[in-house]
Amino acid sequence: MSKFWSAAIRDLTPYVPGEQPKVTNLIKLNTNENPFPPSPAVEHALHHYDTARLTLYPDPDSTELKEALANYYGVERAQVFVGNGSDEVLAHAFMAFFRQEKPLLMPSITYSFYDVYCNLYQIDYQHIPLEDDFSVALTNYTTENGGIIFANPNAPTGRSLSLDEIEALLQRNTESVVIVDEAYVDFGAQSAVALVDKYPNVLVIQTFSKSRSLAGMRVGFAIGHTELIDGLERVKNSFNSYPLDALAQKTAVAALQDQSYFEQSVAQIITTRQWTTEQLSELGFKVIPSATNFVFAEHRFIEGAELMGYLRTNNILVRHFSRPEIDNFLRITIGTQEQMEALVACLKQHPDLG
Ligand SMILES: *Cc1c(COP(=O)(O)O)cnc(C)c1O
């Protein structure tokens, strides 16, 4: 606390991302990054980039990238917004749509950045409890609201909703914006992009950080009705004209164009996720069915915090959340098959498991 801080920041509780260790000999399964490198097309684009162009500001509208995304998803370019990671897209969306009289509705257990943005932008919010099996029951989102946000698949639970459940919500909830955060959708859920032409109040947000192996580039995007996109552009152009640097724009286009590499790496992660789920179950874990690149699991008799510490001592990083409803769980990113074999082998060495 400093006397120089403005009142608006004194009560903030900033988001704390998973650890990015400086040492390299760790098996890093704590922040849901992709274990595979980005497409070779990304390397090619970087290698052949004319660095003289870095003297110029990048395209403030990321035209080429928006065009590529519009083609990929079968929408108009004016229905696409891009930002510096989907976290920035989310932040702009909270500012643009959720500063309303009525509260924002969101799941009680979800991406914890949503609460942080509410505090930053002074948005009143209400948590809607998850079902006992950790599913998001959209049928409970019935109260008057200034907006609704949920992640599909949800994080950190990994469970997904069907497109029908989302469409039913949109039929009931027509007077406020509904944001579907699809950071993990490529790993096994149905995208609500299919609904954007039918429902003018749905905004779908995705990222290049997970399924396209570009977390370090910071590229996220939103797809929705042009009026929603215009709202986001107003916020963006009141904040930073150039949120995406020139290399981010170039490499994102390259990654998007390599469909076969994308499909292959996603398929590999899904196969390894199934293998990991079976192995963990055999070791006495309860594993929540996952449509993502991570699993959320608790052991029948060993505590989550103790297991996290044990793995950490053995150079394997996983994520543990201390809030009481989920403090027995570990969120384990799906790495390569070899990394997951090392995880399982390490767990088998645990004195209570062998
Ligand atoms: C990883 C993640 C994001 C943020 O992704 P970036 O594009 O890297 O900012 C957003 N929402 C959820 C649910 C995530 O897990």
PDB file of N, CA, C and O in Angstrom, residues 254-284:
ATOM      1  N   ALA A 254      -0.092 -17.656 -39.710  1.00  0.00           N
ATOM      2  CA  ALA A 254       0.604 -18.879 -40.136  1.00  0.00           C
ATOM      3  C   ALA A 254       0.061 -20.100 -39.391  1.00  0.00           C
ATOM      4  O   ALA A 254      -0.188 -21.152 -39.995  1.00  0.00           O
ATOM      5  N   ALA A 255      -0.140 -19.967 -38.082  1.00  0.00           N
ATOM      6  CA  ALA A 255      -0.646 -21.089 -37.285  1.00  0.00           C
ATOM      7  C   ALA A 255      -2.045 -21.494 -37.748  1.00  0.00           C
ATOM      8  O   ALA A 255      -2.366 -22.679 -37.858  1.00  0.00           O
ATOM      9  N   LEU A 256      -2.861 -20.510 -38.034  1.00  0.00           N
ATOM     10  CA  LEU A 256      -4.248 -20.778 -38.431  1.00  0.00           C
ATOM     11  C   LEU A 256      -4.315 -21.515 -39.762  1.00  0.00           C
ATOM     12  O   LEU A 256      -5.233 -22.289 -40.018  1.00  0.00           O
ATOM     13  N   GLN A 257      -3.322 -21.262 -40.618  1.00  0.00           N
ATOM     14  CA  GLN A 257      -3.366 -21.859 -41.952  1.00  0.00           C
ATOM     15  C   GLN A 257      -2.855 -23.300 -41.981  1.00  0.00           C
ATOM     16  O   GLN A 257      -3.056 -23.999 -42.962  1.00  0.00           O
ATOM     17  N   ASP A 258      -2.222 -23.749 -40.912  1.00  0.00           N
ATOM     18  CA  ASP A 258      -1.712 -25.126 -40.908  1.00  0.00           C
ATOM     19  C   ASP A 258      -2.699 -26.044 -40.182  1.00  0.00           C
ATOM     20  O   ASP A 258      -2.503 -26.442 -39.033  1.00  0.00           O
ATOM     21  N   GLN A 259      -3.769 -26.386 -40.894  1.00  0.00           N
ATOM     22  CA  GLN A 259      -4.852 -27.151 -40.295  1.00  0.00           C
ATOM     23  C   GLN A 259      -4.419 -28.562 -39.899  1.00  0.00           C
ATOM     24  O   GLN A 259      -4.806 -29.074 -38.856  1.00  0.00           O
ATOM     25  N   SER A 260      -3.558 -29.210 -40.737  1.00  0.00           N
ATOM     26  CA  SER A 260      -3.267 -30.617 -40.440  1.00  0.00           C
ATOM     27  C   SER A 260      -2.392 -30.721 -39.187  1.00  0.00           C
ATOM     28  O   SER A 260      -2.598 -31.613 -38.360  1.00  0.00           O
ATOM     29  N   TYR A 261      -1.468 -29.777 -39.007  1.00  0.00           N
ATOM     30  CA  TYR A 261      -0.641 -29.801 -37.802  1.00  0.00           C
ATOM     31  C   TYR A 261      -1.514 -29.602 -36.559  1.00  0.00           C
ATOM     32  O   TYR A 261      -1.358 -30.279 -35.543  1.00  0.00           O
ATOM     33  N   PHE A 262      -2.444 -28.658 -36.670  1.00  0.00           N
ATOM     34  CA  PHE A 262      -3.369 -28.368 -35.581  1.00  0.00           C
ATOM     35  C   PHE A 262      -4.177 -29.615 -35.204  1.00  0.00           C
ATOM     36  O   PHE A 262      -4.252 -30.010 -34.034  1.00  0.00           O
ATOM     37  N   GLU A 263      -4.750 -30.266 -36.212  1.00  0.00           N
ATOM     38  CA  GLU A 263      -5.577 -31.442 -35.942  1.00  0.00           C
ATOM     39  C   GLU A 263      -4.759 -32.559 -35.303  1.00  0.00           C
ATOM     40  O   GLU A 263      -5.215 -33.224 -34.377  1.00  0.00           O
ATOM     41  N   GLN A 264      -3.533 -32.741 -35.819  1.00  0.00           N
ATOM     42  CA  GLN A 264      -2.662 -33.783 -35.291  1.00  0.00           C
ATOM     43  C   GLN A 264      -2.316 -33.550 -33.822  1.00  0.00           C
ATOM     44  O   GLN A 264      -2.377 -34.454 -33.003  1.00  0.00           O
ATOM     45  N   SER A 265      -1.926 -32.317 -33.489  1.00  0.00           N
ATOM     46  CA  SER A 265      -1.480 -32.091 -32.111  1.00  0.00           C
ATOM     47  C   SER A 265      -2.660 -32.150 -31.142  1.00  0.00           C
ATOM     48  O   SER A 265      -2.538 -32.680 -30.041  1.00  0.00           O
ATOM     49  N   VAL A 266      -3.824 -31.656 -31.582  1.00  0.00           N
ATOM     50  CA  VAL A 266      -5.005 -31.759 -30.719  1.00  0.00           C
ATOM     51  C   VAL A 266      -5.375 -33.234 -30.499  1.00  0.00           C
ATOM     52  O   VAL A 266      -5.647 -33.666 -29.373  1.00  0.00           O
ATOM     53  N   ALA A 267      -5.337 -34.025 -31.588  1.00  0.00           N
ATOM     54  CA  ALA A 267      -5.689 -35.451 -31.475  1.00  0.00           C
ATOM     55  C   ALA A 267      -4.729 -36.176 -30.532  1.00  0.00           C
ATOM     56  O   ALA A 267      -5.143 -37.016 -29.720  1.00  0.00           O
ATOM     57  N   GLN A 268      -3.448 -35.827 -30.610  1.00  0.00           N
ATOM     58  CA  GLN A 268      -2.463 -36.462 -29.732  1.00  0.00           C
ATOM     59  C   GLN A 268      -2.760 -36.142 -28.264  1.00  0.00           C
ATOM     60  O   GLN A 268      -2.688 -37.002 -27.382  1.00  0.00           O
ATOM     61  N   ILE A 269      -3.100 -34.888 -28.006  1.00  0.00           N
ATOM     62  CA  ILE A 269      -3.390 -34.492 -26.622  1.00  0.00           C
ATOM     63  C   ILE A 269      -4.636 -35.214 -26.102  1.00  0.00           C
ATOM     64  O   ILE A 269      -4.672 -35.668 -24.958  1.00  0.00           O
ATOM     65  N   ILE A 270      -5.630 -35.382 -26.969  1.00  0.00           N
ATOM     66  CA  ILE A 270      -6.846 -36.082 -26.542  1.00  0.00           C
ATOM     67  C   ILE A 270      -6.536 -37.552 -26.226  1.00  0.00           C
ATOM     68  O   ILE A 270      -6.993 -38.101 -25.214  1.00  0.00           O
ATOM     69  N   THR A 271      -5.721 -38.187 -27.072  1.00  0.00           N
ATOM     70  CA  THR A 271      -5.323 -39.583 -26.819  1.00  0.00           C
ATOM     71  C   THR A 271      -4.584 -39.695 -25.487  1.00  0.00           C
ATOM     72  O   THR A 271      -4.871 -40.582 -24.674  1.00  0.00           O
ATOM     73  N   THR A 272      -3.646 -38.783 -25.259  1.00  0.00           N
ATOM     74  CA  THR A 272      -2.875 -38.820 -24.007  1.00  0.00           C
ATOM     75  C   THR A 272      -3.761 -38.499 -22.798  1.00  0.00           C
ATOM     76  O   THR A 272      -3.576 -39.039 -21.717  1.00  0.00           O
ATOM     77  N   ARG A 273      -4.758 -37.648 -23.014  1.00  0.00           N
ATOM     78  CA  ARG A 273      -5.697 -37.333 -21.919  1.00  0.00           C
ATOM     79  C   ARG A 273      -6.462 -38.594 -21.501  1.00  0.00           C
ATOM     80  O   ARG A 273      -6.641 -38.862 -20.318  1.00  0.00           O
ATOM     81  N   GLN A 274      -6.893 -39.383 -22.516  1.00  0.00           N
ATOM     82  CA  GLN A 274      -7.622 -40.613 -22.189  1.00  0.00           C
ATOM     83  C   GLN A 274      -6.725 -41.580 -21.431  1.00  0.00           C
ATOM     84  O   GLN A 274      -7.139 -42.169 -20.425  1.00  0.00           O
ATOM     85  N   TRP A 275      -5.504 -41.722 -21.901  1.00  0.00           N
ATOM     86  CA  TRP A 275      -4.552 -42.621 -21.241  1.00  0.00           C
ATOM     87  C   TRP A 275      -4.324 -42.167 -19.796  1.00  0.00           C
ATOM     88  O   TRP A 275      -4.359 -42.972 -18.854  1.00  0.00           O
ATOM     89  N   THR A 276      -4.086 -40.866 -19.618  1.00  0.00           N
ATOM     90  CA  THR A 276      -3.819 -40.324 -18.279  1.00  0.00           C
ATOM     91  C   THR A 276      -5.020 -40.544 -17.354  1.00  0.00           C
ATOM     92  O   THR A 276      -4.862 -40.914 -16.182  1.00  0.00           O
ATOM     93  N   THR A 277      -6.204 -40.331 -17.889  1.00  0.00           N
ATOM     94  CA  THR A 277      -7.425 -40.504 -17.090  1.00  0.00           C
ATOM     95  C   THR A 277      -7.527 -41.946 -16.581  1.00  0.00           C
ATOM     96  O   THR A 277      -7.802 -42.192 -15.401  1.00  0.00           O
ATOM     97  N   GLU A 278      -7.261 -42.911 -17.481  1.00  0.00           N
ATOM     98  CA  GLU A 278      -7.324 -44.320 -17.075  1.00  0.00           C
ATOM     99  C   GLU A 278      -6.278 -44.634 -16.001  1.00  0.00           C
ATOM    100  O   GLU A 278      -6.574 -45.299 -15.005  1.00  0.00           O
ATOM    101  N   GLN A 279      -5.067 -44.144 -16.224  1.00  0.00           N
ATOM    102  CA  GLN A 279      -3.987 -44.423 -15.271  1.00  0.00           C
ATOM    103  C   GLN A 279      -4.286 -43.821 -13.896  1.00  0.00           C
ATOM    104  O   GLN A 279      -4.101 -44.480 -12.871  1.00  0.00           O
ATOM    105  N   LEU A 280      -4.746 -42.570 -13.890  1.00  0.00           N
ATOM    106  CA  LEU A 280      -5.041 -41.919 -12.617  1.00  0.00           C
ATOM    107  C   LEU A 280      -6.186 -42.640 -11.901  1.00  0.00           C
ATOM    108  O   LEU A 280      -6.151 -42.824 -10.683  1.00  0.00           O
ATOM    109  N   SER A 281      -7.172 -43.074 -12.667  1.00  0.00           N
ATOM    110  CA  SER A 281      -8.296 -43.794 -12.060  1.00  0.00           C
ATOM    111  C   SER A 281      -7.796 -45.072 -11.385  1.00  0.00           C
ATOM    112  O   SER A 281      -8.203 -45.402 -10.275  1.00  0.00           O
ATOM    113  N   GLU A 282      -6.898 -45.789 -12.080  1.00  0.00           N
ATOM    114  CA  GLU A 282      -6.348 -47.020 -11.504  1.00  0.00           C
ATOM    115  C   GLU A 282      -5.579 -46.756 -10.219  1.00  0.00           C
ATOM    116  O   GLU A 282      -5.504 -47.607  -9.337  1.00  0.00           O
ATOM    117  N   LEU A 283      -5.001 -45.542 -10.122  1.00  0.00           N
ATOM    118  CA  LEU A 283      -4.236 -45.199  -8.924  1.00  0.00           C
ATOM    119  C   LEU A 283      -5.124 -44.659  -7.798  1.00  0.00           C
ATOM    120  O   LEU A 283      -4.624 -44.223  -6.764  1.00  0.00           O
ATOM    121  N   GLY A 284      -6.432 -44.666  -8.021  1.00  0.00           N
ATOM    122  CA  GLY A 284      -7.345 -44.240  -6.964  1.00  0.00           C
ATOM    123  C   GLY A 284      -7.773 -42.789  -7.029  1.00  0.00           C
ATOM    124  O   GLY A 284      -8.297 -42.233  -6.061  1.00  0.00           O
TER     125      GLY A 284
END
